[in-house]
PDB file of C-alpha atoms in Angstrom:
ATOM      1  CA  GLU A   1     -51.964  18.154  69.669  1.00  0.00           C
ATOM      2  CA  ALA A   2     -52.721  14.953  71.577  1.00  0.00           C
ATOM      3  CA  ALA A   3     -55.167  12.533  69.972  1.00  0.00           C
ATOM      4  CA  ALA A   4     -58.523  12.087  71.674  1.00  0.00           C
ATOM      5  CA  PRO A   5     -58.679   8.933  73.811  1.00  0.00           C
ATOM      6  CA  LEU A   6     -60.471   5.981  72.245  1.00  0.00           C
ATOM      7  CA  VAL A   7     -62.339   5.381  75.516  1.00  0.00           C
ATOM      8  CA  GLU A   8     -63.739   8.506  77.182  1.00  0.00           C
ATOM      9  CA  THR A   9     -64.515   8.755  80.886  1.00  0.00           C
ATOM     10  CA  LEU A  10     -68.101   9.917  81.361  1.00  0.00           C
ATOM     11  CA  THR A  11     -68.515  13.094  83.395  1.00  0.00           C
ATOM     12  CA  GLN A  12     -71.374  15.499  83.994  1.00  0.00           C
ATOM     13  CA  GLU A  13     -69.712  17.865  81.521  1.00  0.00           C
ATOM     14  CA  ASN A  14     -69.357  15.458  78.590  1.00  0.00           C
ATOM     15  CA  TYR A  15     -72.282  13.077  79.172  1.00  0.00           C
ATOM     16  CA  TYR A  16     -74.649  14.411  76.511  1.00  0.00           C
ATOM     17  CA  SER A  17     -71.949  14.945  73.909  1.00  0.00           C
ATOM     18  CA  GLN A  18     -70.864  11.330  74.333  1.00  0.00           C
ATOM     19  CA  VAL A  19     -74.289   9.655  74.333  1.00  0.00           C
ATOM     20  CA  SER A  20     -76.240  11.874  71.922  1.00  0.00           C
ATOM     21  CA  GLY A  21     -73.837  12.105  68.996  1.00  0.00           C
ATOM     22  CA  SER A  22     -74.122  10.505  65.577  1.00  0.00           C
ATOM     23  CA  LYS A  23     -73.024   7.111  66.945  1.00  0.00           C
ATOM     24  CA  PRO A  24     -74.607   5.033  69.713  1.00  0.00           C
ATOM     25  CA  ALA A  25     -72.621   4.838  72.922  1.00  0.00           C
ATOM     26  CA  LEU A  26     -71.046   1.686  74.312  1.00  0.00           C
ATOM     27  CA  ILE A  27     -70.649   2.271  78.047  1.00  0.00           C
ATOM     28  CA  LEU A  28     -68.631   0.119  80.429  1.00  0.00           C
ATOM     29  CA  PHE A  29     -69.744   0.648  84.032  1.00  0.00           C
ATOM     30  CA  VAL A  30     -66.902  -0.216  86.408  1.00  0.00           C
ATOM     31  CA  ASP A  31     -65.923  -0.228  90.062  1.00  0.00           C
ATOM     32  CA  ASP A  32     -62.563  -0.821  91.774  1.00  0.00           C
ATOM     33  CA  SER A  33     -62.651  -4.598  91.477  1.00  0.00           C
ATOM     34  CA  ALA A  34     -60.121  -6.717  89.615  1.00  0.00           C
ATOM     35  CA  LEU A  35     -62.912  -7.813  87.259  1.00  0.00           C
ATOM     36  CA  SER A  36     -63.600  -4.204  86.314  1.00  0.00           C
ATOM     37  CA  HIS A  37     -59.920  -3.454  85.724  1.00  0.00           C
ATOM     38  CA  ALA A  38     -59.697  -6.520  83.483  1.00  0.00           C
ATOM     39  CA  ALA A  39     -62.865  -5.548  81.599  1.00  0.00           C
ATOM     40  CA  LEU A  40     -61.542  -2.032  81.017  1.00  0.00           C
ATOM     41  CA  ALA A  41     -58.298  -3.450  79.642  1.00  0.00           C
ATOM     42  CA  GLU A  42     -60.325  -5.633  77.251  1.00  0.00           C
ATOM     43  CA  LEU A  43     -62.339  -2.608  76.105  1.00  0.00           C
ATOM     44  CA  HIS A  44     -59.152  -0.702  75.365  1.00  0.00           C
ATOM     45  CA  SER A  45     -57.859  -3.742  73.484  1.00  0.00           C
ATOM     46  CA  ALA A  46     -60.991  -3.807  71.303  1.00  0.00           C
ATOM     47  CA  ALA A  47     -61.356  -0.027  70.993  1.00  0.00           C
ATOM     48  CA  ALA A  48     -59.652   0.342  67.619  1.00  0.00           C
ATOM     49  CA  ASP A  49     -62.128  -2.124  66.082  1.00  0.00           C
ATOM     50  CA  LEU A  50     -65.175  -0.628  67.813  1.00  0.00           C
ATOM     51  CA  GLN A  51     -64.557   3.102  67.510  1.00  0.00           C
ATOM     52  CA  ASP A  52     -66.128   3.503  64.065  1.00  0.00           C
ATOM     53  CA  ARG A  53     -69.433   2.053  65.288  1.00  0.00           C
ATOM     54  CA  PHE A  54     -69.658   3.397  68.844  1.00  0.00           C
ATOM     55  CA  SER A  55     -68.771   6.278  71.087  1.00  0.00           C
ATOM     56  CA  LEU A  56     -66.745   4.302  73.652  1.00  0.00           C
ATOM     57  CA  CYS A  57     -67.095   5.302  77.304  1.00  0.00           C
ATOM     58  CA  GLN A  58     -66.273   4.125  80.773  1.00  0.00           C
ATOM     59  CA  ALA A  59     -68.366   5.215  83.744  1.00  0.00           C
ATOM     60  CA  ASN A  60     -67.903   5.074  87.488  1.00  0.00           C
ATOM     61  CA  GLY A  61     -70.539   2.570  88.529  1.00  0.00           C
ATOM     62  CA  ALA A  62     -70.985   4.106  91.989  1.00  0.00           C
ATOM     63  CA  ARG A  63     -71.315   7.672  90.736  1.00  0.00           C
ATOM     64  CA  TYR A  64     -73.632   6.677  87.899  1.00  0.00           C
ATOM     65  CA  GLN A  65     -75.470   3.861  89.687  1.00  0.00           C
ATOM     66  CA  ALA A  66     -78.885   5.488  89.098  1.00  0.00           C
ATOM     67  CA  LEU A  67     -78.195   5.626  85.349  1.00  0.00           C
ATOM     68  CA  ALA A  68     -76.972   2.026  85.283  1.00  0.00           C
ATOM     69  CA  VAL A  69     -80.061   0.774  87.137  1.00  0.00           C
ATOM     70  CA  LYS A  70     -82.361   2.841  84.904  1.00  0.00           C
ATOM     71  CA  LEU A  71     -80.780   1.168  81.879  1.00  0.00           C
ATOM     72  CA  GLY A  72     -81.396  -2.273  83.372  1.00  0.00           C
ATOM     73  CA  VAL A  73     -78.060  -3.138  85.009  1.00  0.00           C
ATOM     74  CA  PRO A  74     -78.737  -5.088  88.234  1.00  0.00           C
ATOM     75  CA  PRO A  75     -77.697  -3.026  91.291  1.00  0.00           C
ATOM     76  CA  ARG A  76     -74.036  -3.505  92.250  1.00  0.00           C
ATOM     77  CA  PHE A  77     -73.543  -5.978  89.398  1.00  0.00           C
ATOM     78  CA  LEU A  78     -70.337  -4.602  87.897  1.00  0.00           C
ATOM     79  CA  PRO A  79     -68.619  -4.504  85.505  1.00  0.00           C
ATOM     80  CA  ALA A  80     -71.463  -4.142  82.986  1.00  0.00           C
ATOM     81  CA  VAL A  81     -71.673  -3.171  79.317  1.00  0.00           C
ATOM     82  CA  VAL A  82     -74.557  -1.175  77.862  1.00  0.00           C
ATOM     83  CA  ILE A  83     -75.163  -0.060  74.279  1.00  0.00           C
ATOM     84  CA  MET A  84     -77.234   3.110  74.322  1.00  0.00           C
ATOM     85  CA  ASP A  85     -78.828   4.622  71.210  1.00  0.00           C
ATOM     86  CA  LEU A  86     -80.424   7.828  72.459  1.00  0.00           C
ATOM     87  CA  ALA A  87     -81.828   8.793  69.051  1.00  0.00           C
ATOM     88  CA  ARG A  88     -83.937   5.604  68.979  1.00  0.00           C
ATOM     89  CA  GLU A  89     -84.631   5.621  72.744  1.00  0.00           C
ATOM     90  CA  TRP A  90     -83.102   2.137  72.717  1.00  0.00           C
ATOM     91  CA  HIS A  91     -80.552   0.383  74.891  1.00  0.00           C
ATOM     92  CA  HIS A  92     -79.249  -3.127  75.441  1.00  0.00           C
ATOM     93  CA  VAL A  93     -77.446  -4.570  78.455  1.00  0.00           C
ATOM     94  CA  MET A  94     -74.889  -7.260  77.706  1.00  0.00           C
ATOM     95  CA  GLU A  95     -75.840 -10.511  79.435  1.00  0.00           C
ATOM     96  CA  PRO A  96     -74.205 -10.487  82.917  1.00  0.00           C
ATOM     97  CA  ALA A  97     -73.154 -14.138  82.528  1.00  0.00           C
ATOM     98  CA  VAL A  98     -71.051 -13.317  79.439  1.00  0.00           C
ATOM     99  CA  PRO A  99     -67.421 -12.453  80.285  1.00  0.00           C
ATOM    100  CA  ILE A 100     -66.294  -9.048  79.032  1.00  0.00           C
ATOM    101  CA  THR A 101     -63.460  -9.673  76.598  1.00  0.00           C
ATOM    102  CA  ALA A 102     -62.326  -8.159  73.324  1.00  0.00           C
ATOM    103  CA  ALA A 103     -63.889 -11.146  71.561  1.00  0.00           C
ATOM    104  CA  THR A 104     -67.290 -10.884  73.278  1.00  0.00           C
ATOM    105  CA  LEU A 105     -67.335  -7.122  72.708  1.00  0.00           C
ATOM    106  CA  GLY A 106     -66.661  -7.759  69.023  1.00  0.00           C
ATOM    107  CA  ALA A 107     -69.482 -10.299  68.893  1.00  0.00           C
ATOM    108  CA  LEU A 108     -71.796  -7.838  70.640  1.00  0.00           C
ATOM    109  CA  SER A 109     -70.898  -5.190  68.060  1.00  0.00           C
ATOM    110  CA  ALA A 110     -71.577  -7.594  65.180  1.00  0.00           C
ATOM    111  CA  SER A 111     -74.964  -8.552  66.646  1.00  0.00           C
ATOM    112  CA  PHE A 112     -75.846  -4.882  67.022  1.00  0.00           C
ATOM    113  CA  ALA A 113     -74.884  -4.164  63.401  1.00  0.00           C
ATOM    114  CA  ALA A 114     -77.024  -7.092  62.230  1.00  0.00           C
ATOM    115  CA  GLY A 115     -80.037  -5.888  64.233  1.00  0.00           C
ATOM    116  CA  ARG A 116     -80.097  -9.005  66.393  1.00  0.00           C
ATOM    117  CA  LEU A 117     -79.970  -7.304  69.807  1.00  0.00           C
ATOM    118  CA  PRO A 118     -83.319  -6.820  71.548  1.00  0.00           C
ATOM    119  CA  PRO A 119     -83.853  -3.759  73.730  1.00  0.00           C
ATOM    120  CA  THR A 120     -83.361  -4.297  77.446  1.00  0.00           C
ATOM    121  CA  LEU A 121     -86.523  -3.350  79.312  1.00  0.00           C
ATOM    122  CA  ARG A 122     -86.767  -2.944  83.080  1.00  0.00           C
ATOM    123  CA  SER A 123     -89.682  -4.897  84.475  1.00  0.00           C
ATOM    124  CA  ASN A 124     -91.322  -5.561  87.804  1.00  0.00           C
ATOM    125  CA  ALA A 125     -92.589  -9.039  88.575  1.00  0.00           C
ATOM    126  CA  GLU A 126     -96.202  -9.629  87.598  1.00  0.00           C
ATOM    127  CA  PRO A 127     -98.483  -9.934  90.648  1.00  0.00           C
ATOM    128  CA  ASP A 128     -99.669 -13.480  91.333  1.00  0.00           C
ATOM    129  CA  TYR A 129    -103.279 -12.393  91.828  1.00  0.00           C
ATOM    130  CA  GLU A 130    -105.323  -9.195  91.582  1.00  0.00           C
ATOM    131  CA  PRO A 131    -109.096  -8.888  92.067  1.00  0.00           C
ATOM    132  CA  GLY A 132    -109.472  -6.205  89.389  1.00  0.00           C
ATOM    133  CA  PRO A 133    -111.120  -4.452  87.720  1.00  0.00           C
ATOM    134  CA  VAL A 134    -107.797  -2.616  87.086  1.00  0.00           C
ATOM    135  CA  TYR A 135    -104.794  -4.899  86.716  1.00  0.00           C
ATOM    136  CA  THR A 136    -101.045  -4.334  86.831  1.00  0.00           C
ATOM    137  CA  LEU A 137     -99.170  -4.602  83.536  1.00  0.00           C
ATOM    138  CA  VAL A 138     -95.398  -5.092  83.609  1.00  0.00           C
ATOM    139  CA  ALA A 139     -92.876  -4.774  80.801  1.00  0.00           C
ATOM    140  CA  ASN A 140     -91.990  -8.433  80.379  1.00  0.00           C
ATOM    141  CA  ARG A 141     -95.677  -9.382  80.055  1.00  0.00           C
ATOM    142  CA  PHE A 142     -96.664  -6.481  77.793  1.00  0.00           C
ATOM    143  CA  GLN A 143     -96.734  -8.454  74.552  1.00  0.00           C
ATOM    144  CA  ARG A 144     -98.734 -11.284  76.083  1.00  0.00           C
ATOM    145  CA  ARG A 145    -101.320  -9.051  77.777  1.00  0.00           C
ATOM    146  CA  ALA A 146    -101.708  -5.945  75.615  1.00  0.00           C
ATOM    147  CA  MET A 147    -101.433  -7.795  72.313  1.00  0.00           C
ATOM    148  CA  ASP A 148    -104.069 -10.420  73.167  1.00  0.00           C
ATOM    149  CA  PRO A 149    -106.109 -10.457  69.921  1.00  0.00           C
ATOM    150  CA  SER A 150    -109.293 -11.452  71.747  1.00  0.00           C
ATOM    151  CA  ARG A 151    -109.358  -8.417  74.036  1.00  0.00           C
ATOM    152  CA  ASP A 152    -109.677  -4.645  73.814  1.00  0.00           C
ATOM    153  CA  VAL A 153    -106.891  -3.537  76.142  1.00  0.00           C
ATOM    154  CA  LEU A 154    -106.693  -0.072  77.715  1.00  0.00           C
ATOM    155  CA  VAL A 155    -103.410   0.856  79.419  1.00  0.00           C
ATOM    156  CA  ASN A 156    -102.768   3.782  81.735  1.00  0.00           C
ATOM    157  CA  PHE A 157     -99.022   4.507  81.634  1.00  0.00           C
ATOM    158  CA  ARG A 158     -98.374   6.340  84.901  1.00  0.00           C
ATOM    159  CA  THR A 159     -96.041   6.953  87.816  1.00  0.00           C
ATOM    160  CA  THR A 160     -96.863   7.149  91.518  1.00  0.00           C
ATOM    161  CA  TRP A 161     -95.147  10.542  91.915  1.00  0.00           C
ATOM    162  CA  CYS A 162     -97.006  12.249  89.041  1.00  0.00           C
ATOM    163  CA  GLY A 163     -99.731  14.624  90.275  1.00  0.00           C
ATOM    164  CA  PHE A 164    -101.858  14.334  87.135  1.00  0.00           C
ATOM    165  CA  CYS A 165    -101.544  10.541  87.303  1.00  0.00           C
ATOM    166  CA  ASN A 166    -102.870  10.545  90.858  1.00  0.00           C
ATOM    167  CA  LEU A 167    -105.777  12.792  89.842  1.00  0.00           C
ATOM    168  CA  LEU A 168    -106.640  10.452  86.971  1.00  0.00           C
ATOM    169  CA  ALA A 169    -106.402   7.229  89.008  1.00  0.00           C
ATOM    170  CA  PRO A 170    -109.824   7.355  90.763  1.00  0.00           C
ATOM    171  CA  VAL A 171    -111.545   8.289  87.495  1.00  0.00           C
ATOM    172  CA  TYR A 172    -109.807   5.433  85.678  1.00  0.00           C
ATOM    173  CA  HIS A 173    -110.791   2.979  88.418  1.00  0.00           C
ATOM    174  CA  ALA A 174    -114.387   4.237  88.347  1.00  0.00           C
ATOM    175  CA  VAL A 175    -114.572   3.655  84.595  1.00  0.00           C
ATOM    176  CA  ALA A 176    -113.116   0.174  85.069  1.00  0.00           C
ATOM    177  CA  HIS A 177    -115.700  -0.599  87.747  1.00  0.00           C
ATOM    178  CA  ALA A 178    -118.527   0.618  85.507  1.00  0.00           C
ATOM    179  CA  ALA A 179    -117.236  -1.507  82.603  1.00  0.00           C
ATOM    180  CA  ARG A 180    -116.393  -4.575  84.681  1.00  0.00           C
ATOM    181  CA  ASN A 181    -119.003  -6.705  82.905  1.00  0.00           C
ATOM    182  CA  VAL A 182    -117.677  -5.913  79.437  1.00  0.00           C
ATOM    183  CA  ARG A 183    -115.814  -9.170  78.932  1.00  0.00           C
ATOM    184  CA  SER A 184    -113.904  -8.013  75.868  1.00  0.00           C
ATOM    185  CA  LEU A 185    -112.301  -5.092  77.751  1.00  0.00           C
ATOM    186  CA  VAL A 186    -109.327  -5.304  80.124  1.00  0.00           C
ATOM    187  CA  MET A 187    -107.885  -2.223  81.839  1.00  0.00           C
ATOM    188  CA  TYR A 188    -104.314  -2.056  83.090  1.00  0.00           C
ATOM    189  CA  GLU A 189    -101.946   0.320  84.869  1.00  0.00           C
ATOM    190  CA  PHE A 190     -98.282   0.385  83.814  1.00  0.00           C
ATOM    191  CA  ASP A 191     -95.786   1.955  86.265  1.00  0.00           C
ATOM    192  CA  LEU A 192     -93.217   3.893  84.236  1.00  0.00           C
ATOM    193  CA  ALA A 193     -90.985   4.385  87.289  1.00  0.00           C
ATOM    194  CA  SER A 194     -89.957   0.732  87.312  1.00  0.00           C
ATOM    195  CA  ASN A 195     -90.984  -0.619  83.892  1.00  0.00           C
ATOM    196  CA  ASP A 196     -89.835   0.446  80.433  1.00  0.00           C
ATOM    197  CA  PRO A 197     -92.453   0.741  77.687  1.00  0.00           C
ATOM    198  CA  GLU A 198     -91.525  -0.735  74.339  1.00  0.00           C
ATOM    199  CA  PRO A 199     -89.633   1.898  72.310  1.00  0.00           C
ATOM    200  CA  GLY A 200     -92.053   1.822  69.386  1.00  0.00           C
ATOM    201  CA  LEU A 201     -94.918   3.021  71.587  1.00  0.00           C
ATOM    202  CA  ASN A 202     -93.345   6.465  71.970  1.00  0.00           C
ATOM    203  CA  VAL A 203     -94.676   6.914  75.503  1.00  0.00           C
ATOM    204  CA  THR A 204     -92.891  10.096  76.613  1.00  0.00           C
ATOM    205  CA  VAL A 205     -95.234  11.635  79.200  1.00  0.00           C
ATOM    206  CA  ALA A 206     -97.274  10.451  82.156  1.00  0.00           C
ATOM    207  CA  PRO A 207    -100.114   9.833  82.252  1.00  0.00           C
ATOM    208  CA  THR A 208    -100.604   8.376  78.777  1.00  0.00           C
ATOM    209  CA  LEU A 209    -103.741   6.390  77.968  1.00  0.00           C
ATOM    210  CA  MET A 210    -103.411   3.957  75.086  1.00  0.00           C
ATOM    211  CA  LEU A 211    -105.988   1.574  73.634  1.00  0.00           C
ATOM    212  CA  PHE A 212    -104.974  -1.657  71.910  1.00  0.00           C
ATOM    213  CA  PRO A 213    -108.166  -2.852  70.152  1.00  0.00           C
ATOM    214  CA  ALA A 214    -108.832  -6.530  69.548  1.00  0.00           C
ATOM    215  CA  HIS A 215    -107.579  -7.722  66.150  1.00  0.00           C
ATOM    216  CA  ASN A 216    -105.853  -4.345  65.528  1.00  0.00           C
ATOM    217  CA  LYS A 217    -102.984  -3.901  67.925  1.00  0.00           C
ATOM    218  CA  THR A 218    -101.742  -0.554  66.680  1.00  0.00           C
ATOM    219  CA  GLY A 219    -101.839   1.453  69.897  1.00  0.00           C
ATOM    220  CA  ILE A 220    -104.223   4.418  69.871  1.00  0.00           C
ATOM    221  CA  ALA A 221    -103.205   7.193  72.269  1.00  0.00           C
ATOM    222  CA  TYR A 222    -105.911   9.283  73.917  1.00  0.00           C
ATOM    223  CA  LEU A 223    -105.249  12.929  73.043  1.00  0.00           C
ATOM    224  CA  GLY A 224    -108.043  14.614  75.005  1.00  0.00           C
TER     225      GLY A 224
END
């Protein structure tokens, strides 16, 4: 019986078995370029050293472009390496400026094992100016805004295509307008379609309302 390949090709049939097993997945997104062919050769070269830590996969970057973009890979920026830990709802995109070689893949693996890799979060740009009273919160400003110890911060995690979110929006804005003179309170909207919440928040449905009180930044989800 032939041995299983060290690097599996992702398909619709094997996707969940590859990414949801006991090991996190290391996925190389490729296209037909010479850079991608070289990166794939480097992954195969490093596979024997990486296989105990990761489920190793290659993926067609055109076919799985939506997945790559959702994980934070810039559109059409291939080849790209992503570590995906589905059990922790965590993923990390290897810096695009770093060449993909057996050595850099080994260093990435060592950093992952040591817990030094931060999650990669998709984020919109923060608007330059908004009149309020509801403001836009984006992923790469979440810590600065929501964790401000001088403010009670209320965040509405929503999407534009969610019916319940759209029903809640005018009520949320009305509350914000009524409370606009409460200087300690800031109310935000966070678009889940284009921003990733921090994994520890466990935001799994939209809409989710979460309060981050001043001086106690353990998020409190509204369960009404």
